[in-house]
């Protein structure tokens, strides 16, 4: 088939079929670019400090309840690697990003 493989020396050139960038078509070609933009909610913490008037009766000066989440949401193109902030092409980057959640309660007596 004519014009199938740009790396084969017997391939006939078909204008507009392959990027004309030099030795390697995957270099410096807009044809090989894709959208790498993403939106990430990386860390969020929500907390509530219980009013002093409720705590004073039981001898507590301060109490705070909180929840924390890490890597909660990442919106990206399906063709992007698993973690868009990871710059390596290693296989370890193929694993999904871990999410973590924390819940806590702080007291001051």
mmCIF file of N, CA and C in Angstrom:
data_model
loop_
_atom_site.group_PDB
_atom_site.id
_atom_site.type_symbol
_atom_site.label_atom_id
_atom_site.label_comp_id
_atom_site.label_asym_id
_atom_site.label_seq_id
_atom_site.Cartn_x
_atom_site.Cartn_y
_atom_site.Cartn_z
ATOM 1 N N UNK A 1 0.852 -1.172 0.000
ATOM 2 C CA UNK A 1 0.000 0.000 0.000
ATOM 3 C C UNK A 1 0.898 1.235 0.000
ATOM 4 N N UNK A 2 0.584 2.191 -0.819
ATOM 5 C CA UNK A 2 1.392 3.396 -0.993
ATOM 6 C C UNK A 2 1.165 4.354 0.175
ATOM 7 N N UNK A 3 2.266 4.909 0.703
ATOM 8 C CA UNK A 3 2.176 5.956 1.730
ATOM 9 C C UNK A 3 1.745 5.465 3.088
ATOM 10 N N UNK A 4 2.087 4.238 3.440
ATOM 11 C CA UNK A 4 1.651 3.686 4.716
ATOM 12 C C UNK A 4 2.645 3.951 5.831
ATOM 13 N N UNK A 5 3.934 3.822 5.589
ATOM 14 C CA UNK A 5 4.946 3.913 6.635
ATOM 15 C C UNK A 5 5.974 5.001 6.295
ATOM 16 N N UNK A 6 5.974 6.126 7.017
ATOM 17 C CA UNK A 6 6.926 7.196 6.710
ATOM 18 C C UNK A 6 8.377 6.828 7.026
ATOM 19 N N UNK A 7 8.603 5.750 7.794
ATOM 20 C CA UNK A 7 9.960 5.328 8.129
ATOM 21 C C UNK A 7 10.569 4.400 7.073
ATOM 22 N N UNK A 8 9.769 3.886 6.199
ATOM 23 C CA UNK A 8 10.237 2.977 5.144
ATOM 24 C C UNK A 8 10.727 3.793 3.952
ATOM 25 N N UNK A 9 11.953 3.536 3.489
ATOM 26 C CA UNK A 9 12.541 4.336 2.411
ATOM 27 C C UNK A 9 11.827 4.163 1.073
ATOM 28 N N UNK A 10 11.025 3.125 0.929
ATOM 29 C CA UNK A 10 10.310 2.923 -0.332
ATOM 30 C C UNK A 10 8.930 3.565 -0.330
ATOM 31 N N UNK A 11 8.532 4.188 0.786
ATOM 32 C CA UNK A 11 7.217 4.805 0.867
ATOM 33 C C UNK A 11 7.154 6.046 -0.007
ATOM 34 N N UNK A 12 6.126 6.123 -0.817
ATOM 35 C CA UNK A 12 5.911 7.294 -1.671
ATOM 36 C C UNK A 12 5.339 8.421 -0.807
ATOM 37 N N UNK A 13 5.898 9.635 -0.997
ATOM 38 C CA UNK A 13 5.432 10.782 -0.215
ATOM 39 C C UNK A 13 4.059 11.221 -0.693
ATOM 40 N N UNK A 14 3.123 11.356 0.247
ATOM 41 C CA UNK A 14 1.800 11.884 -0.070
ATOM 42 C C UNK A 14 1.648 13.161 0.732
ATOM 43 N N UNK A 15 1.510 14.273 0.070
ATOM 44 C CA UNK A 15 1.435 15.579 0.714
ATOM 45 C C UNK A 15 0.299 15.607 1.742
ATOM 46 N N UNK A 16 0.634 16.027 2.952
ATOM 47 C CA UNK A 16 -0.358 16.139 4.015
ATOM 48 C C UNK A 16 -0.590 14.854 4.788
ATOM 49 N N UNK A 17 -0.024 13.746 4.371
ATOM 50 C CA UNK A 17 -0.222 12.471 5.070
ATOM 51 C C UNK A 17 0.644 12.355 6.321
ATOM 52 N N UNK A 18 1.927 12.773 6.199
ATOM 53 C CA UNK A 18 2.861 12.674 7.311
ATOM 54 C C UNK A 18 3.447 14.047 7.621
ATOM 55 N N UNK A 19 3.805 14.256 8.896
ATOM 56 C CA UNK A 19 4.413 15.526 9.304
ATOM 57 C C UNK A 19 5.827 15.618 8.748
ATOM 58 N N UNK A 20 6.163 16.717 8.092
ATOM 59 C CA UNK A 20 7.496 16.908 7.516
ATOM 60 C C UNK A 20 8.371 17.631 8.526
ATOM 61 N N UNK A 21 8.982 16.871 9.432
ATOM 62 C CA UNK A 21 9.759 17.498 10.515
ATOM 63 C C UNK A 21 11.203 17.043 10.547
ATOM 64 N N UNK A 22 11.615 16.165 9.696
ATOM 65 C CA UNK A 22 12.988 15.681 9.736
ATOM 66 C C UNK A 22 13.029 14.185 9.893
ATOM 67 N N UNK A 23 14.020 13.712 10.664
ATOM 68 C CA UNK A 23 14.264 12.278 10.780
ATOM 69 C C UNK A 23 13.135 11.533 11.500
ATOM 70 N N UNK A 24 12.547 12.144 12.495
ATOM 71 C CA UNK A 24 11.518 11.467 13.280
ATOM 72 C C UNK A 24 10.229 12.274 13.261
ATOM 73 N N UNK A 25 9.183 11.783 12.621
ATOM 74 C CA UNK A 25 7.928 12.533 12.527
ATOM 75 C C UNK A 25 7.294 12.865 13.869
ATOM 76 N N UNK A 26 7.578 12.085 14.929
ATOM 77 C CA UNK A 26 6.963 12.373 16.223
ATOM 78 C C UNK A 26 7.587 13.577 16.920
ATOM 79 N N UNK A 27 8.674 14.115 16.385
ATOM 80 C CA UNK A 27 9.317 15.283 16.972
ATOM 81 C C UNK A 27 8.828 16.548 16.269
ATOM 82 N N UNK A 28 8.572 17.587 17.026
ATOM 83 C CA UNK A 28 8.257 18.919 16.508
ATOM 84 C C UNK A 28 7.070 18.940 15.560
ATOM 85 N N UNK A 29 6.060 18.179 15.806
ATOM 86 C CA UNK A 29 4.909 18.150 14.924
ATOM 87 C C UNK A 29 3.638 18.421 15.711
ATOM 88 N N UNK A 30 2.820 19.352 15.245
ATOM 89 C CA UNK A 30 1.541 19.613 15.896
ATOM 90 C C UNK A 30 0.606 18.414 15.757
ATOM 91 N N UNK A 31 0.854 17.576 14.774
ATOM 92 C CA UNK A 31 0.040 16.377 14.568
ATOM 93 C C UNK A 31 0.081 15.461 15.796
ATOM 94 N N UNK A 32 1.182 15.486 16.516
ATOM 95 C CA UNK A 32 1.374 14.589 17.655
ATOM 96 C C UNK A 32 1.109 15.244 18.999
ATOM 97 N N UNK A 33 0.565 16.444 19.015
ATOM 98 C CA UNK A 33 0.263 17.128 20.267
ATOM 99 C C UNK A 33 -1.130 16.754 20.746
ATOM 100 N N UNK A 34 -1.314 16.746 22.055
ATOM 101 C CA UNK A 34 -2.633 16.532 22.612
ATOM 102 C C UNK A 34 -2.805 17.416 23.848
ATOM 103 N N UNK A 35 -4.026 17.618 24.229
ATOM 104 C CA UNK A 35 -4.383 18.509 25.322
ATOM 105 C C UNK A 35 -3.933 17.910 26.658
ATOM 106 N N UNK A 36 -3.098 18.632 27.387
ATOM 107 C CA UNK A 36 -2.623 18.146 28.680
ATOM 108 C C UNK A 36 -3.164 18.975 29.849
ATOM 109 N N UNK A 37 -4.175 19.768 29.599
ATOM 110 C CA UNK A 37 -4.731 20.561 30.695
ATOM 111 C C UNK A 37 -5.548 19.648 31.621
ATOM 112 N N UNK A 38 -5.595 20.031 32.882
ATOM 113 C CA UNK A 38 -6.346 19.262 33.871
ATOM 114 C C UNK A 38 -6.754 20.180 35.008
ATOM 115 N N UNK A 39 -7.720 19.737 35.770
ATOM 116 C CA UNK A 39 -8.184 20.450 36.960
ATOM 117 C C UNK A 39 -8.133 19.454 38.106
ATOM 118 N N UNK A 40 -7.508 19.865 39.200
ATOM 119 C CA UNK A 40 -7.354 18.948 40.324
ATOM 120 C C UNK A 40 -7.757 19.622 41.626
ATOM 121 N N UNK A 41 -8.530 18.904 42.413
ATOM 122 C CA UNK A 41 -8.805 19.289 43.797
ATOM 123 C C UNK A 41 -7.889 18.400 44.622
ATOM 124 N N UNK A 42 -6.730 18.937 44.959
ATOM 125 C CA UNK A 42 -5.684 18.122 45.563
ATOM 126 C C UNK A 42 -5.869 17.946 47.071
ATOM 127 N N UNK A 43 -6.130 19.030 47.784
ATOM 128 C CA UNK A 43 -6.300 18.947 49.236
ATOM 129 C C UNK A 43 -7.448 19.850 49.661
ATOM 130 N N UNK A 44 -8.279 19.324 50.525
ATOM 131 C CA UNK A 44 -9.357 20.140 51.099
ATOM 132 C C UNK A 44 -9.538 19.713 52.556
ATOM 133 N N UNK A 45 -9.772 20.713 53.410
ATOM 134 C CA UNK A 45 -10.045 20.423 54.817
ATOM 135 C C UNK A 45 -11.208 21.281 55.252
ATOM 136 N N UNK A 46 -12.164 20.636 55.879
ATOM 137 C CA UNK A 46 -13.317 21.328 56.442
ATOM 138 C C UNK A 46 -13.311 21.085 57.942
ATOM 139 N N UNK A 47 -13.503 22.165 58.704
ATOM 140 C CA UNK A 47 -13.478 22.028 60.156
ATOM 141 C C UNK A 47 -14.552 22.860 60.822
ATOM 142 N N UNK A 48 -14.881 22.477 62.031
ATOM 143 C CA UNK A 48 -15.864 23.201 62.823
ATOM 144 C C UNK A 48 -15.382 23.249 64.264
ATOM 145 N N UNK A 49 -15.313 24.455 64.809
ATOM 146 C CA UNK A 49 -14.948 24.640 66.218
ATOM 147 C C UNK A 49 -16.233 24.760 67.029
ATOM 148 N N UNK A 50 -16.376 23.887 67.992
ATOM 149 C CA UNK A 50 -17.577 23.877 68.835
ATOM 150 C C UNK A 50 -17.542 25.106 69.738
ATOM 151 N N UNK A 51 -18.664 25.835 69.840
ATOM 152 C CA UNK A 51 -18.694 27.063 70.648
ATOM 153 C C UNK A 51 -18.293 26.825 72.114
ATOM 154 N N UNK A 52 -17.562 27.794 72.676
ATOM 155 C CA UNK A 52 -17.043 27.703 74.045
ATOM 156 C C UNK A 52 -18.160 27.540 75.062
ATOM 157 N N UNK A 53 -19.264 28.193 74.844
ATOM 158 C CA UNK A 53 -20.364 28.138 75.824
ATOM 159 C C UNK A 53 -20.901 26.712 76.013
ATOM 160 N N UNK A 54 -20.785 25.860 74.981
ATOM 161 C CA UNK A 54 -21.216 24.469 75.098
ATOM 162 C C UNK A 54 -20.168 23.606 75.802
ATOM 163 N N UNK A 55 -18.900 23.983 75.663
ATOM 164 C CA UNK A 55 -17.805 23.184 76.205
ATOM 165 C C UNK A 55 -17.451 23.542 77.643
ATOM 166 N N UNK A 56 -17.676 24.787 78.017
ATOM 167 C CA UNK A 56 -17.300 25.284 79.340
ATOM 168 C C UNK A 56 -17.946 24.457 80.460
ATOM 169 N N UNK A 57 -19.143 23.997 80.230
ATOM 170 C CA UNK A 57 -19.883 23.232 81.244
ATOM 171 C C UNK A 57 -19.226 21.886 81.574
ATOM 172 N N UNK A 58 -18.455 21.350 80.623
ATOM 173 C CA UNK A 58 -17.805 20.043 80.857
ATOM 174 C C UNK A 58 -16.288 20.182 81.022
ATOM 175 N N UNK A 59 -15.797 21.419 81.166
ATOM 176 C CA UNK A 59 -14.389 21.650 81.480
ATOM 177 C C UNK A 59 -13.438 21.601 80.294
ATOM 178 N N UNK A 60 -13.933 21.805 79.098
ATOM 179 C CA UNK A 60 -13.083 21.821 77.898
ATOM 180 C C UNK A 60 -13.016 23.259 77.378
ATOM 181 N N UNK A 61 -11.796 23.720 77.099
ATOM 182 C CA UNK A 61 -11.620 25.092 76.604
ATOM 183 C C UNK A 61 -11.913 25.213 75.108
ATOM 184 N N UNK A 62 -11.528 24.173 74.348
ATOM 185 C CA UNK A 62 -11.704 24.227 72.904
ATOM 186 C C UNK A 62 -11.835 22.820 72.348
ATOM 187 N N UNK A 63 -12.724 22.658 71.361
ATOM 188 C CA UNK A 63 -12.860 21.378 70.644
ATOM 189 C C UNK A 63 -13.129 21.703 69.177
ATOM 190 N N UNK A 64 -12.401 21.013 68.322
ATOM 191 C CA UNK A 64 -12.546 21.238 66.881
ATOM 192 C C UNK A 64 -12.649 19.890 66.188
ATOM 193 N N UNK A 65 -13.647 19.759 65.320
ATOM 194 C CA UNK A 65 -13.851 18.565 64.501
ATOM 195 C C UNK A 65 -13.434 18.904 63.076
ATOM 196 N N UNK A 66 -12.750 17.976 62.382
ATOM 197 C CA UNK A 66 -12.345 18.255 61.004
ATOM 198 C C UNK A 66 -12.343 16.988 60.152
ATOM 199 N N UNK A 67 -12.494 17.186 58.854
ATOM 200 C CA UNK A 67 -12.332 16.130 57.850
ATOM 201 C C UNK A 67 -11.383 16.676 56.789
ATOM 202 N N UNK A 68 -10.537 15.801 56.259
ATOM 203 C CA UNK A 68 -9.528 16.189 55.283
ATOM 204 C C UNK A 68 -9.526 15.159 54.161
ATOM 205 N N UNK A 69 -9.353 15.634 52.926
ATOM 206 C CA UNK A 69 -9.261 14.727 51.778
ATOM 207 C C UNK A 69 -8.084 15.147 50.914
ATOM 208 N N UNK A 70 -7.379 14.159 50.345
ATOM 209 C CA UNK A 70 -6.229 14.398 49.471
ATOM 210 C C UNK A 70 -6.458 13.643 48.159
ATOM 211 N N UNK A 71 -6.173 14.308 47.045
ATOM 212 C CA UNK A 71 -6.420 13.754 45.698
ATOM 213 C C UNK A 71 -7.889 13.385 45.516
ATOM 214 N N UNK A 72 -8.767 14.276 45.908
ATOM 215 C CA UNK A 72 -10.198 14.003 45.874
ATOM 216 C C UNK A 72 -10.743 13.935 44.453
ATOM 217 N N UNK A 73 -10.241 14.805 43.560
ATOM 218 C CA UNK A 73 -10.818 14.887 42.227
ATOM 219 C C UNK A 73 -9.769 15.353 41.223
ATOM 220 N N UNK A 74 -9.695 14.694 40.083
ATOM 221 C CA UNK A 74 -8.861 15.137 38.970
ATOM 222 C C UNK A 74 -9.677 14.999 37.692
ATOM 223 N N UNK A 75 -9.886 16.119 37.005
ATOM 224 C CA UNK A 75 -10.598 16.123 35.728
ATOM 225 C C UNK A 75 -9.553 16.318 34.646
ATOM 226 N N UNK A 76 -9.442 15.333 33.735
ATOM 227 C CA UNK A 76 -8.432 15.388 32.696
ATOM 228 C C UNK A 76 -8.915 14.647 31.467
ATOM 229 N N UNK A 77 -8.210 14.830 30.366
ATOM 230 C CA UNK A 77 -8.496 14.092 29.142
ATOM 231 C C UNK A 77 -8.210 12.614 29.377
ATOM 232 N N UNK A 78 -9.000 11.736 28.815
ATOM 233 C CA UNK A 78 -8.828 10.295 29.036
ATOM 234 C C UNK A 78 -7.492 9.783 28.515
ATOM 235 N N UNK A 79 -6.843 10.508 27.582
ATOM 236 C CA UNK A 79 -5.567 10.073 27.036
ATOM 237 C C UNK A 79 -4.379 10.467 27.905
ATOM 238 N N UNK A 80 -4.612 11.322 28.902
ATOM 239 C CA UNK A 80 -3.515 11.721 29.777
ATOM 240 C C UNK A 80 -3.110 10.562 30.674
ATOM 241 N N UNK A 81 -1.858 10.614 31.101
ATOM 242 C CA UNK A 81 -1.369 9.607 32.031
ATOM 243 C C UNK A 81 -2.144 9.680 33.338
ATOM 244 N N UNK A 82 -1.993 8.684 34.170
ATOM 245 C CA UNK A 82 -2.771 8.589 35.389
ATOM 246 C C UNK A 82 -2.622 9.816 36.281
ATOM 247 N N UNK A 83 -1.402 10.260 36.526
ATOM 248 C CA UNK A 83 -1.158 11.456 37.330
ATOM 249 C C UNK A 83 -0.565 12.528 36.429
ATOM 250 N N UNK A 84 -1.308 13.573 36.089
ATOM 251 C CA UNK A 84 -0.796 14.587 35.170
ATOM 252 C C UNK A 84 0.373 15.400 35.726
ATOM 253 N N UNK A 85 0.612 15.356 37.030
ATOM 254 C CA UNK A 85 1.750 16.073 37.596
ATOM 255 C C UNK A 85 3.019 15.234 37.592
ATOM 256 N N UNK A 86 2.912 13.971 37.279
ATOM 257 C CA UNK A 86 4.058 13.064 37.251
ATOM 258 C C UNK A 86 4.759 13.222 35.911
ATOM 259 N N UNK A 87 6.053 13.497 35.910
ATOM 260 C CA UNK A 87 6.761 13.807 34.667
ATOM 261 C C UNK A 87 7.476 12.622 34.044
ATOM 262 N N UNK A 88 7.551 11.509 34.719
ATOM 263 C CA UNK A 88 8.288 10.355 34.218
ATOM 264 C C UNK A 88 7.400 9.469 33.351
ATOM 265 N N UNK A 89 8.025 8.761 32.412
ATOM 266 C CA UNK A 89 7.301 7.811 31.572
ATOM 267 C C UNK A 89 7.440 6.386 32.090
ATOM 268 N N UNK A 90 7.741 6.223 33.357
ATOM 269 C CA UNK A 90 7.954 4.887 33.910
ATOM 270 C C UNK A 90 6.623 4.175 34.114
ATOM 271 N N UNK A 91 6.678 2.864 34.243
ATOM 272 C CA UNK A 91 5.463 2.075 34.439
ATOM 273 C C UNK A 91 4.783 2.392 35.759
ATOM 274 N N UNK A 92 5.534 2.840 36.744
ATOM 275 C CA UNK A 92 4.941 3.179 38.027
ATOM 276 C C UNK A 92 3.908 4.278 37.928
ATOM 277 N N UNK A 93 4.001 5.075 36.871
ATOM 278 C CA UNK A 93 3.054 6.156 36.661
ATOM 279 C C UNK A 93 1.721 5.640 36.120
ATOM 280 N N UNK A 94 1.639 4.390 35.759
ATOM 281 C CA UNK A 94 0.412 3.836 35.196
ATOM 282 C C UNK A 94 -0.620 3.496 36.269
ATOM 283 N N UNK A 95 -0.233 3.502 37.529
ATOM 284 C CA UNK A 95 -1.160 3.188 38.601
ATOM 285 C C UNK A 95 -2.049 4.387 38.900
ATOM 286 N N UNK A 96 -3.291 4.155 39.295
ATOM 287 C CA UNK A 96 -4.172 5.283 39.634
ATOM 288 C C UNK A 96 -3.681 6.014 40.877
ATOM 289 N N UNK A 97 -4.021 7.285 40.956
ATOM 290 C CA UNK A 97 -3.628 8.093 42.108
ATOM 291 C C UNK A 97 -4.400 7.643 43.348
ATOM 292 N N UNK A 98 -3.709 7.573 44.466
ATOM 293 C CA UNK A 98 -4.343 7.172 45.719
ATOM 294 C C UNK A 98 -5.075 8.353 46.336
ATOM 295 N N UNK A 99 -6.258 8.097 46.830
ATOM 296 C CA UNK A 99 -7.022 9.097 47.571
ATOM 297 C C UNK A 99 -6.888 8.766 49.048
ATOM 298 N N UNK A 100 -6.860 9.807 49.872
ATOM 299 C CA UNK A 100 -6.834 9.556 51.310
ATOM 300 C C UNK A 100 -7.789 10.508 52.016
ATOM 301 N N UNK A 101 -8.362 10.021 53.100
ATOM 302 C CA UNK A 101 -9.325 10.782 53.893
ATOM 303 C C UNK A 101 -8.917 10.701 55.356
ATOM 304 N N UNK A 102 -9.070 11.806 56.071
ATOM 305 C CA UNK A 102 -8.767 11.856 57.498
ATOM 306 C C UNK A 102 -9.926 12.511 58.230
ATOM 307 N N UNK A 103 -10.169 12.050 59.427
ATOM 308 C CA UNK A 103 -11.176 12.635 60.303
ATOM 309 C C UNK A 103 -10.507 12.825 61.649
ATOM 310 N N UNK A 104 -10.763 13.963 62.287
ATOM 311 C CA UNK A 104 -10.106 14.184 63.575
ATOM 312 C C UNK A 104 -10.910 15.066 64.508
ATOM 313 N N UNK A 105 -10.500 15.052 65.758
ATOM 314 C CA UNK A 105 -11.101 15.867 66.795
ATOM 315 C C UNK A 105 -9.980 16.356 67.705
ATOM 316 N N UNK A 106 -9.844 17.665 67.844
ATOM 317 C CA UNK A 106 -8.828 18.272 68.698
ATOM 318 C C UNK A 106 -9.501 18.841 69.950
ATOM 319 N N UNK A 107 -8.889 18.575 71.100
ATOM 320 C CA UNK A 107 -9.383 19.111 72.363
ATOM 321 C C UNK A 107 -8.316 19.954 73.033
ATOM 322 N N UNK A 108 -8.738 20.963 73.793
ATOM 323 C CA UNK A 108 -7.841 21.732 74.636
ATOM 324 C C UNK A 108 -8.506 21.822 76.000
ATOM 325 N N UNK A 109 -7.826 21.315 77.041
ATOM 326 C CA UNK A 109 -8.388 21.318 78.389
ATOM 327 C C UNK A 109 -7.847 22.458 79.213
#
